[in-house]
Amino acid sequence: MLKIGSHVSFSDKGLISATAEATSYGSSSFMIYTGAPQNTRRKPIDSMNIEQGKLDMQAANIEEIVVHAPYIINLGSYKENTYELAVEFLQEEIRRTHAIGVKNIVLHPGAFTDKDAEYGINRIAEGLNEVLNGVKETDVNIALETMAGKGTEMGRSFEELASIIDKVERNDRLTVCMDTCHIHDAGYDIVNDLDGVLQKFDSLVGLDRIAVVHINDSKNPLGAGKDRHTPIGSGYIGYDTIHNVVHHPLLQGRPFILETPWIGKNAKTQRPMYEIEIALLRGDVAGRFGEGFLGEVELLGQFYKKQDIDPKSYVLDVWNVLKNDAKAKKLDPREPLERLFDLITEANLFTNHSEEEINKLIIAWLAQA
């Protein structure tokens, strides 16, 4: 069974609410933070409803989930206070991950800030050694995430990941989380040469180290180094490539996790597209949404065709305008999905549908067009 899901919230009910949210999207896996990713405040482990959550997971046929470490952890920092906090807090997060029964905790390797890449590699490896030596009682692996290359963050190349791993004594406890948006933005052409990219990763790091795959489209062109996610099919990577990643024979058995942004006209109406994205990638749109949904997608396609809109070229043309033409961006800053949504509402199509329902139709049309 394809292990696919999304990032879900971890609220007062802990694993119970996380499982319920994931199930509502049709997930067979999911990823959580054990608390807010931007701070160190954490509730006691015994308040996380782990046992009941595991029973709920079993009932939903969810076997493997993933934990993501907080963003505030920076093992690459030269500042002693920041570094020591990163080591101690990551150790505590690993213990919490172990208590939940999760095998991999995803970690952004770190940033070298005012130093250089060589310092960053050595400092991160030093931190990982210290962290792993302090949590020998657990069997949790640290999954180093491939990064997009913005700022001074490390892990932006396969070579950097390999160098960090080579310097860690207990590197059997290190795995990798491959992020499609990140490696695209870092310059790896998964659109035209996915097999070649995987071959290069295998030669430098080893495909056997990949434990998790984040599946996200990108708002930016190849090599931009920006790290800006967008729902699948609405960016430079495109649905076909994401589908090829999820179903690639060399990546099977791993959990595939969506981190695509919620969309909507404003913050109050924004909703995730996880349910339709999962159904598309699993090939079960009719089973999840019904034949009527597919009929509406076809009607949507006919409407856009009359507007002389080709989905792939339209999406990229809009992103290119927003990227290259500051005046045009100021006059009309709407992103592709928002423009496509506005065309529908202006034509008074699907007037009985909510904004979320229309956006799901657009995502399906982008994937099938």
mmCIF file of C-alpha atoms in Angstrom:
data_model
loop_
_atom_site.group_PDB
_atom_site.id
_atom_site.type_symbol
_atom_site.label_atom_id
_atom_site.label_comp_id
_atom_site.label_asym_id
_atom_site.label_seq_id
_atom_site.Cartn_x
_atom_site.Cartn_y
_atom_site.Cartn_z
ATOM 1 C CA MET A 1 0.000 0.000 0.000
ATOM 2 C CA LEU A 2 1.258 3.458 -0.919
ATOM 3 C CA LYS A 3 2.237 5.333 2.249
ATOM 4 C CA ILE A 4 1.080 8.864 1.561
ATOM 5 C CA GLY A 5 -0.176 11.687 3.732
ATOM 6 C CA SER A 6 0.532 15.203 4.871
ATOM 7 C CA HIS A 7 1.748 17.323 7.711
ATOM 8 C CA VAL A 8 -1.023 17.489 10.328
ATOM 9 C CA SER A 9 -1.457 19.487 13.518
ATOM 10 C CA PHE A 10 -0.722 18.087 16.959
ATOM 11 C CA SER A 11 -3.284 19.775 19.225
ATOM 12 C CA ASP A 12 -4.480 19.220 22.785
ATOM 13 C CA LYS A 13 -5.640 15.676 21.956
ATOM 14 C CA GLY A 14 -2.206 14.763 20.650
ATOM 15 C CA LEU A 15 -1.998 11.663 18.492
ATOM 16 C CA ILE A 16 -5.783 11.206 18.541
ATOM 17 C CA SER A 17 -6.501 14.505 16.793
ATOM 18 C CA ALA A 18 -3.541 14.104 14.455
ATOM 19 C CA THR A 19 -4.802 10.707 13.320
ATOM 20 C CA ALA A 20 -8.352 12.005 12.889
ATOM 21 C CA GLU A 21 -7.132 14.891 10.716
ATOM 22 C CA ALA A 22 -4.957 12.604 8.615
ATOM 23 C CA THR A 23 -7.821 10.158 8.153
ATOM 24 C CA SER A 24 -10.083 12.969 6.932
ATOM 25 C CA TYR A 25 -7.665 13.482 4.024
ATOM 26 C CA GLY A 26 -7.548 9.787 3.144
ATOM 27 C CA SER A 27 -3.970 9.472 4.402
ATOM 28 C CA SER A 28 -2.072 6.251 4.943
ATOM 29 C CA SER A 29 0.766 8.091 6.699
ATOM 30 C CA PHE A 30 1.328 11.547 8.195
ATOM 31 C CA MET A 31 3.903 13.843 9.771
ATOM 32 C CA ILE A 32 3.637 15.764 13.026
ATOM 33 C CA TYR A 33 5.545 18.165 15.228
ATOM 34 C CA THR A 34 5.356 17.223 18.904
ATOM 35 C CA GLY A 35 4.696 20.883 19.701
ATOM 36 C CA ALA A 36 4.964 24.275 18.025
ATOM 37 C CA PRO A 37 7.878 24.206 15.534
ATOM 38 C CA GLN A 38 8.913 27.775 16.395
ATOM 39 C CA ASN A 39 9.462 27.403 20.154
ATOM 40 C CA THR A 40 10.569 25.007 22.906
ATOM 41 C CA ARG A 41 7.290 24.822 24.831
ATOM 42 C CA ARG A 42 6.218 21.193 25.098
ATOM 43 C CA LYS A 43 3.445 19.359 26.926
ATOM 44 C CA PRO A 44 4.292 16.233 28.931
ATOM 45 C CA ILE A 45 4.506 13.012 26.943
ATOM 46 C CA ASP A 46 1.763 11.405 29.028
ATOM 47 C CA SER A 47 -0.694 14.067 27.791
ATOM 48 C CA MET A 48 -0.191 13.142 24.118
ATOM 49 C CA ASN A 49 -2.801 10.323 24.091
ATOM 50 C CA ILE A 50 -0.324 7.984 22.476
ATOM 51 C CA GLU A 51 -1.963 4.633 23.188
ATOM 52 C CA GLN A 52 -5.423 5.627 21.975
ATOM 53 C CA GLY A 53 -3.830 7.416 19.023
ATOM 54 C CA LYS A 54 -2.047 4.215 18.033
ATOM 55 C CA LEU A 55 -5.318 2.298 18.196
ATOM 56 C CA ASP A 56 -6.918 4.929 15.966
ATOM 57 C CA MET A 57 -3.991 4.640 13.536
ATOM 58 C CA GLN A 58 -4.411 0.871 13.422
ATOM 59 C CA ALA A 59 -8.122 1.233 12.695
ATOM 60 C CA ALA A 60 -7.267 3.630 9.838
ATOM 61 C CA ASN A 61 -4.583 1.280 8.437
ATOM 62 C CA ILE A 62 -1.859 3.848 9.146
ATOM 63 C CA GLU A 63 1.338 2.021 10.037
ATOM 64 C CA GLU A 64 4.241 4.460 9.706
ATOM 65 C CA ILE A 65 4.317 8.142 10.597
ATOM 66 C CA VAL A 66 7.078 10.738 10.836
ATOM 67 C CA VAL A 67 8.057 13.455 13.305
ATOM 68 C CA HIS A 68 9.590 16.753 12.177
ATOM 69 C CA ALA A 69 12.051 18.523 14.454
ATOM 70 C CA PRO A 70 11.384 22.205 15.250
ATOM 71 C CA TYR A 71 12.777 24.854 12.915
ATOM 72 C CA ILE A 72 14.552 26.637 15.763
ATOM 73 C CA ILE A 73 17.149 23.865 16.063
ATOM 74 C CA ASN A 74 20.400 25.008 14.428
ATOM 75 C CA LEU A 75 23.313 22.629 14.922
ATOM 76 C CA GLY A 76 25.392 24.775 12.540
ATOM 77 C CA SER A 77 25.493 27.830 14.790
ATOM 78 C CA TYR A 78 28.830 29.124 16.099
ATOM 79 C CA LYS A 79 27.008 30.729 19.033
ATOM 80 C CA GLU A 80 27.427 28.445 22.024
ATOM 81 C CA ASN A 81 24.011 29.158 23.542
ATOM 82 C CA THR A 82 22.237 28.468 20.246
ATOM 83 C CA TYR A 83 24.270 25.330 19.625
ATOM 84 C CA GLU A 84 23.780 23.942 23.147
ATOM 85 C CA LEU A 85 20.030 24.613 22.968
ATOM 86 C CA ALA A 86 19.922 22.790 19.623
ATOM 87 C CA VAL A 87 21.701 19.732 21.012
ATOM 88 C CA GLU A 88 19.650 19.483 24.197
ATOM 89 C CA PHE A 89 16.303 20.241 22.566
ATOM 90 C CA LEU A 90 16.893 17.772 19.725
ATOM 91 C CA GLN A 91 17.757 15.085 22.262
ATOM 92 C CA GLU A 92 14.473 15.768 24.052
ATOM 93 C CA GLU A 93 12.552 15.687 20.756
ATOM 94 C CA ILE A 94 14.139 12.328 19.954
ATOM 95 C CA ARG A 95 12.988 10.966 23.304
ATOM 96 C CA ARG A 96 9.458 12.217 22.594
ATOM 97 C CA THR A 97 9.604 10.673 19.125
ATOM 98 C CA HIS A 98 10.711 7.376 20.671
ATOM 99 C CA ALA A 99 7.809 7.518 23.164
ATOM 100 C CA ILE A 100 5.343 7.854 20.279
ATOM 101 C CA GLY A 101 6.945 4.852 18.598
ATOM 102 C CA VAL A 102 8.171 6.714 15.520
ATOM 103 C CA LYS A 103 11.357 5.644 13.743
ATOM 104 C CA ASN A 104 12.468 8.854 11.976
ATOM 105 C CA ILE A 105 12.631 12.495 13.027
ATOM 106 C CA VAL A 106 13.223 14.898 10.128
ATOM 107 C CA LEU A 107 15.812 17.609 10.765
ATOM 108 C CA HIS A 108 16.921 20.665 8.817
ATOM 109 C CA PRO A 109 20.690 20.162 9.147
ATOM 110 C CA GLY A 110 21.458 23.758 10.117
ATOM 111 C CA ALA A 111 22.919 27.039 8.863
ATOM 112 C CA PHE A 112 26.457 28.378 9.206
ATOM 113 C CA THR A 113 25.309 32.054 9.414
ATOM 114 C CA ASP A 114 28.461 34.214 9.699
ATOM 115 C CA LYS A 115 30.953 31.402 9.059
ATOM 116 C CA ASP A 116 31.394 29.255 5.917
ATOM 117 C CA ALA A 117 30.236 25.933 4.493
ATOM 118 C CA GLU A 118 33.251 23.988 5.780
ATOM 119 C CA TYR A 119 32.582 25.275 9.286
ATOM 120 C CA GLY A 120 28.903 24.370 8.897
ATOM 121 C CA ILE A 121 29.638 20.779 7.878
ATOM 122 C CA ASN A 122 32.016 20.252 10.795
ATOM 123 C CA ARG A 123 29.781 21.975 13.329
ATOM 124 C CA ILE A 124 26.666 20.042 12.304
ATOM 125 C CA ALA A 125 28.560 16.748 12.404
ATOM 126 C CA GLU A 126 29.883 17.670 15.852
ATOM 127 C CA GLY A 127 26.346 18.394 17.001
ATOM 128 C CA LEU A 128 24.958 15.153 15.581
ATOM 129 C CA ASN A 129 27.679 13.183 17.336
ATOM 130 C CA GLU A 130 26.811 14.852 20.631
ATOM 131 C CA VAL A 131 23.080 14.364 20.136
ATOM 132 C CA LEU A 132 23.320 10.681 19.231
ATOM 133 C CA ASN A 133 25.717 9.903 22.067
ATOM 134 C CA GLY A 134 23.157 11.353 24.465
ATOM 135 C CA VAL A 135 20.179 9.279 23.276
ATOM 136 C CA LYS A 136 21.666 5.807 23.011
ATOM 137 C CA GLU A 137 18.600 4.387 24.757
ATOM 138 C CA THR A 138 16.410 5.136 21.718
ATOM 139 C CA ASP A 139 16.284 3.625 18.218
ATOM 140 C CA VAL A 140 15.122 6.831 16.513
ATOM 141 C CA ASN A 141 16.955 7.857 13.337
ATOM 142 C CA ILE A 142 17.662 11.467 12.401
ATOM 143 C CA ALA A 143 16.526 12.071 8.816
ATOM 144 C CA LEU A 144 18.591 14.948 7.437
ATOM 145 C CA GLU A 145 16.452 16.926 5.011
ATOM 146 C CA THR A 146 17.679 17.984 1.586
ATOM 147 C CA MET A 147 17.534 21.790 1.538
ATOM 148 C CA ALA A 148 16.870 24.378 -1.172
ATOM 149 C CA GLY A 149 19.990 26.487 -0.605
ATOM 150 C CA LYS A 150 18.497 29.701 0.703
ATOM 151 C CA GLY A 151 20.710 31.797 2.921
ATOM 152 C CA THR A 152 23.457 29.793 4.572
ATOM 153 C CA GLU A 153 21.499 26.605 5.193
ATOM 154 C CA MET A 154 23.391 23.351 4.756
ATOM 155 C CA GLY A 155 22.260 20.187 3.004
ATOM 156 C CA ARG A 156 21.703 22.070 -0.257
ATOM 157 C CA SER A 157 23.746 19.537 -2.190
ATOM 158 C CA PHE A 158 24.132 15.781 -2.017
ATOM 159 C CA GLU A 159 27.848 16.334 -1.471
ATOM 160 C CA GLU A 160 27.185 18.396 1.666
ATOM 161 C CA LEU A 161 24.915 15.712 3.087
ATOM 162 C CA ALA A 162 27.504 13.043 2.327
ATOM 163 C CA SER A 163 30.239 15.089 4.032
ATOM 164 C CA ILE A 164 28.152 15.547 7.167
ATOM 165 C CA ILE A 165 27.223 11.866 7.311
ATOM 166 C CA ASP A 166 30.832 10.760 6.828
ATOM 167 C CA LYS A 167 31.895 12.776 9.882
ATOM 168 C CA VAL A 168 29.310 11.271 12.228
ATOM 169 C CA GLU A 169 30.511 8.278 14.249
ATOM 170 C CA ARG A 170 27.123 6.587 14.573
ATOM 171 C CA ASN A 171 25.974 7.377 11.064
ATOM 172 C CA ASP A 172 23.920 4.190 10.963
ATOM 173 C CA ARG A 173 21.419 6.349 12.859
ATOM 174 C CA LEU A 174 21.327 8.935 10.067
ATOM 175 C CA THR A 175 18.772 8.727 7.282
ATOM 176 C CA VAL A 176 17.632 11.304 4.718
ATOM 177 C CA CYS A 177 14.390 13.110 3.967
ATOM 178 C CA MET A 178 14.314 14.016 0.264
ATOM 179 C CA ASP A 179 12.172 17.064 -0.522
ATOM 180 C CA THR A 180 11.102 17.541 -4.146
ATOM 181 C CA CYS A 181 10.754 21.332 -3.943
ATOM 182 C CA HIS A 182 14.080 21.652 -2.153
ATOM 183 C CA ILE A 183 16.153 19.577 -4.548
ATOM 184 C CA HIS A 184 14.492 21.289 -7.527
ATOM 185 C CA ASP A 185 15.257 24.714 -6.083
ATOM 186 C CA ALA A 186 18.798 23.533 -5.298
ATOM 187 C CA GLY A 187 19.355 22.769 -8.994
ATOM 188 C CA TYR A 188 18.588 19.054 -9.375
ATOM 189 C CA ASP A 189 16.489 18.574 -12.528
ATOM 190 C CA ILE A 190 13.931 15.999 -11.414
ATOM 191 C CA VAL A 191 11.539 17.185 -14.142
ATOM 192 C CA ASN A 192 13.733 16.113 -17.071
ATOM 193 C CA ASP A 193 16.121 13.674 -15.405
ATOM 194 C CA LEU A 194 14.627 12.092 -12.301
ATOM 195 C CA ASP A 195 16.513 8.839 -12.851
ATOM 196 C CA GLY A 196 19.781 10.727 -13.218
ATOM 197 C CA VAL A 197 19.187 12.683 -10.011
ATOM 198 C CA LEU A 198 18.410 9.507 -8.069
ATOM 199 C CA GLN A 199 21.489 7.839 -9.538
ATOM 200 C CA LYS A 200 23.654 10.751 -8.422
ATOM 201 C CA PHE A 201 22.161 10.643 -4.938
ATOM 202 C CA ASP A 202 22.790 6.913 -4.785
ATOM 203 C CA SER A 203 26.450 7.336 -5.754
ATOM 204 C CA LEU A 204 27.083 10.055 -3.159
ATOM 205 C CA VAL A 205 24.780 9.231 -0.234
ATOM 206 C CA GLY A 206 22.947 5.993 -1.023
ATOM 207 C CA LEU A 207 19.279 5.526 -1.835
ATOM 208 C CA ASP A 208 19.025 3.135 1.087
ATOM 209 C CA ARG A 209 19.364 6.138 3.422
ATOM 210 C CA ILE A 210 16.177 7.776 2.135
ATOM 211 C CA ALA A 211 13.564 7.192 4.837
ATOM 212 C CA VAL A 212 11.043 9.932 4.038
ATOM 213 C CA VAL A 213 10.065 11.881 0.912
ATOM 214 C CA HIS A 214 8.446 15.313 1.080
ATOM 215 C CA ILE A 215 6.381 15.929 -2.054
ATOM 216 C CA ASN A 216 5.859 19.582 -2.920
ATOM 217 C CA ASP A 217 5.644 21.627 -6.095
ATOM 218 C CA SER A 218 7.745 24.800 -6.379
ATOM 219 C CA LYS A 219 6.871 28.429 -7.062
ATOM 220 C CA ASN A 220 10.331 29.004 -8.480
ATOM 221 C CA PRO A 221 12.369 27.754 -11.457
ATOM 222 C CA LEU A 222 15.143 25.177 -11.304
ATOM 223 C CA GLY A 223 18.079 26.279 -9.169
ATOM 224 C CA ALA A 224 16.366 29.335 -7.676
ATOM 225 C CA GLY A 225 17.389 28.455 -4.116
ATOM 226 C CA LYS A 226 14.145 29.915 -2.740
ATOM 227 C CA ASP A 227 12.157 27.101 -1.039
ATOM 228 C CA ARG A 228 8.575 28.224 -1.707
ATOM 229 C CA HIS A 229 6.067 25.379 -1.873
ATOM 230 C CA THR A 230 2.852 25.293 -3.900
ATOM 231 C CA PRO A 231 0.164 22.594 -4.364
ATOM 232 C CA ILE A 232 1.083 19.845 -6.798
ATOM 233 C CA GLY A 233 0.504 20.749 -10.422
ATOM 234 C CA SER A 234 0.596 24.498 -9.776
ATOM 235 C CA GLY A 235 4.345 25.076 -9.992
ATOM 236 C CA TYR A 236 7.524 24.528 -11.972
ATOM 237 C CA ILE A 237 7.819 20.845 -11.051
ATOM 238 C CA GLY A 238 4.319 19.833 -12.131
ATOM 239 C CA TYR A 239 1.980 16.959 -11.364
ATOM 240 C CA ASP A 240 3.578 14.422 -13.718
ATOM 241 C CA THR A 241 6.969 14.676 -12.032
ATOM 242 C CA ILE A 242 5.493 14.455 -8.522
ATOM 243 C CA HIS A 243 3.519 11.387 -9.636
ATOM 244 C CA ASN A 244 6.711 9.846 -11.054
ATOM 245 C CA VAL A 245 8.507 10.429 -7.749
ATOM 246 C CA VAL A 246 5.739 8.834 -5.678
ATOM 247 C CA HIS A 247 5.571 5.784 -7.940
ATOM 248 C CA HIS A 248 9.278 5.436 -8.734
ATOM 249 C CA PRO A 249 10.350 1.827 -8.116
ATOM 250 C CA LEU A 250 13.510 2.942 -6.284
ATOM 251 C CA LEU A 251 11.522 4.951 -3.726
ATOM 252 C CA GLN A 252 8.783 2.506 -2.818
ATOM 253 C CA GLY A 253 8.095 1.659 0.814
ATOM 254 C CA ARG A 254 8.848 5.131 2.154
ATOM 255 C CA PRO A 255 6.228 7.515 3.542
ATOM 256 C CA PHE A 256 5.474 10.360 1.094
ATOM 257 C CA ILE A 257 4.463 13.519 2.933
ATOM 258 C CA LEU A 258 2.751 16.591 1.468
ATOM 259 C CA GLU A 259 3.746 19.987 2.855
ATOM 260 C CA THR A 260 1.829 21.976 0.256
ATOM 261 C CA PRO A 261 0.372 25.291 1.453
ATOM 262 C CA TRP A 262 -3.273 25.887 2.243
ATOM 263 C CA ILE A 263 -4.958 28.064 -0.381
ATOM 264 C CA GLY A 264 -7.879 30.506 -0.416
ATOM 265 C CA LYS A 265 -8.742 34.159 -0.965
ATOM 266 C CA ASN A 266 -7.832 35.116 2.596
ATOM 267 C CA ALA A 267 -6.515 33.608 5.797
ATOM 268 C CA LYS A 268 -10.005 32.761 7.104
ATOM 269 C CA THR A 269 -11.008 30.758 4.022
ATOM 270 C CA GLN A 270 -7.742 28.996 3.267
ATOM 271 C CA ARG A 271 -7.964 25.218 3.201
ATOM 272 C CA PRO A 272 -5.528 22.377 2.460
ATOM 273 C CA MET A 273 -5.662 20.520 -0.842
ATOM 274 C CA TYR A 274 -4.309 17.329 0.750
ATOM 275 C CA GLU A 275 -7.416 15.229 0.131
ATOM 276 C CA ILE A 276 -7.490 15.770 -3.633
ATOM 277 C CA GLU A 277 -3.684 15.637 -3.920
ATOM 278 C CA ILE A 278 -3.588 12.268 -2.147
ATOM 279 C CA ALA A 279 -6.452 10.886 -4.229
ATOM 280 C CA LEU A 280 -4.774 12.005 -7.460
ATOM 281 C CA LEU A 281 -1.426 10.479 -6.558
ATOM 282 C CA ARG A 282 -3.089 7.275 -5.403
ATOM 283 C CA GLY A 283 -5.205 7.126 -8.570
ATOM 284 C CA ASP A 284 -8.486 7.023 -6.652
ATOM 285 C CA VAL A 285 -10.232 10.318 -7.401
ATOM 286 C CA ALA A 286 -13.510 8.674 -8.461
ATOM 287 C CA GLY A 287 -13.482 6.433 -5.404
ATOM 288 C CA ARG A 288 -12.874 9.358 -3.063
ATOM 289 C CA PHE A 289 -15.006 12.068 -4.669
ATOM 290 C CA GLY A 290 -17.397 10.213 -6.970
ATOM 291 C CA GLU A 291 -17.972 10.129 -10.722
ATOM 292 C CA GLY A 292 -19.809 13.440 -10.532
ATOM 293 C CA PHE A 293 -16.587 15.130 -9.454
ATOM 294 C CA LEU A 294 -14.817 13.850 -12.566
ATOM 295 C CA GLY A 295 -17.663 15.187 -14.691
ATOM 296 C CA GLU A 296 -17.212 18.613 -13.130
ATOM 297 C CA VAL A 297 -13.466 18.474 -13.788
ATOM 298 C CA GLU A 298 -14.285 17.799 -17.443
ATOM 299 C CA LEU A 299 -16.651 20.783 -17.535
ATOM 300 C CA LEU A 300 -13.937 22.903 -15.964
ATOM 301 C CA GLY A 301 -11.502 21.805 -18.648
ATOM 302 C CA GLN A 302 -13.961 22.742 -21.376
ATOM 303 C CA PHE A 303 -14.400 26.196 -19.843
ATOM 304 C CA TYR A 304 -10.660 26.872 -19.655
ATOM 305 C CA LYS A 305 -10.202 25.571 -23.186
ATOM 306 C CA LYS A 306 -12.680 28.170 -24.430
ATOM 307 C CA GLN A 307 -10.538 30.754 -22.656
ATOM 308 C CA ASP A 308 -7.566 29.398 -24.615
ATOM 309 C CA ILE A 309 -5.825 28.394 -21.390
ATOM 310 C CA ASP A 310 -3.275 25.593 -21.481
ATOM 311 C CA PRO A 311 -2.704 24.541 -17.850
ATOM 312 C CA LYS A 312 1.051 24.013 -17.817
ATOM 313 C CA SER A 313 1.979 27.065 -19.872
ATOM 314 C CA TYR A 314 -0.546 29.232 -17.984
ATOM 315 C CA VAL A 315 0.891 28.317 -14.596
ATOM 316 C CA LEU A 316 4.483 28.938 -15.662
ATOM 317 C CA ASP A 317 3.618 32.155 -17.518
ATOM 318 C CA VAL A 318 2.011 33.603 -14.390
ATOM 319 C CA TRP A 319 4.945 32.620 -12.187
ATOM 320 C CA ASN A 320 7.374 34.104 -14.706
ATOM 321 C CA VAL A 321 5.464 37.398 -14.734
ATOM 322 C CA LEU A 322 5.419 37.541 -10.940
ATOM 323 C CA LYS A 323 9.113 36.715 -10.822
ATOM 324 C CA ASN A 324 10.393 39.033 -13.573
ATOM 325 C CA ASP A 325 7.986 41.962 -13.857
ATOM 326 C CA ALA A 326 7.797 44.018 -10.672
ATOM 327 C CA LYS A 327 5.266 46.442 -12.194
ATOM 328 C CA ALA A 328 2.933 43.645 -13.291
ATOM 329 C CA LYS A 329 3.255 41.973 -9.913
ATOM 330 C CA LYS A 330 2.267 45.203 -8.187
ATOM 331 C CA LEU A 331 -0.752 45.654 -10.467
ATOM 332 C CA ASP A 332 -1.916 42.041 -10.242
ATOM 333 C CA PRO A 333 -0.082 39.999 -7.600
ATOM 334 C CA ARG A 334 -2.455 37.017 -7.797
ATOM 335 C CA GLU A 335 -0.837 33.602 -8.115
ATOM 336 C CA PRO A 336 -1.940 31.050 -10.770
ATOM 337 C CA LEU A 337 -4.441 29.192 -8.592
ATOM 338 C CA GLU A 338 -6.083 32.402 -7.450
ATOM 339 C CA ARG A 339 -6.378 33.700 -11.024
ATOM 340 C CA LEU A 340 -7.895 30.410 -12.191
ATOM 341 C CA PHE A 341 -10.361 30.538 -9.296
ATOM 342 C CA ASP A 342 -11.345 34.139 -10.120
ATOM 343 C CA LEU A 343 -12.074 33.214 -13.745
ATOM 344 C CA ILE A 344 -14.582 30.631 -12.543
ATOM 345 C CA THR A 345 -16.362 32.939 -10.124
ATOM 346 C CA GLU A 346 -16.482 35.761 -12.677
ATOM 347 C CA ALA A 347 -18.197 33.366 -15.114
ATOM 348 C CA ASN A 348 -20.665 32.259 -12.388
ATOM 349 C CA LEU A 349 -19.662 28.616 -12.695
ATOM 350 C CA PHE A 350 -20.212 26.154 -9.837
ATOM 351 C CA THR A 351 -22.147 28.753 -7.852
ATOM 352 C CA ASN A 352 -23.297 26.132 -5.362
ATOM 353 C CA HIS A 353 -19.727 25.124 -4.543
ATOM 354 C CA SER A 354 -17.556 26.418 -1.732
ATOM 355 C CA GLU A 355 -14.192 27.992 -2.414
ATOM 356 C CA GLU A 356 -12.504 24.811 -1.204
ATOM 357 C CA GLU A 357 -14.569 22.619 -3.530
ATOM 358 C CA ILE A 358 -13.735 24.785 -6.543
ATOM 359 C CA ASN A 359 -10.044 24.772 -5.699
ATOM 360 C CA LYS A 360 -10.101 20.973 -5.504
ATOM 361 C CA LEU A 361 -11.589 20.883 -9.005
ATOM 362 C CA ILE A 362 -8.792 23.177 -10.234
ATOM 363 C CA ILE A 363 -6.096 20.970 -8.689
ATOM 364 C CA ALA A 364 -7.645 17.905 -10.335
ATOM 365 C CA TRP A 365 -7.860 19.699 -13.692
ATOM 366 C CA LEU A 366 -4.208 20.756 -13.514
ATOM 367 C CA ALA A 367 -3.224 17.143 -12.846
ATOM 368 C CA GLN A 368 -5.343 15.577 -15.587
ATOM 369 C CA ALA A 369 -5.043 18.242 -18.296
#
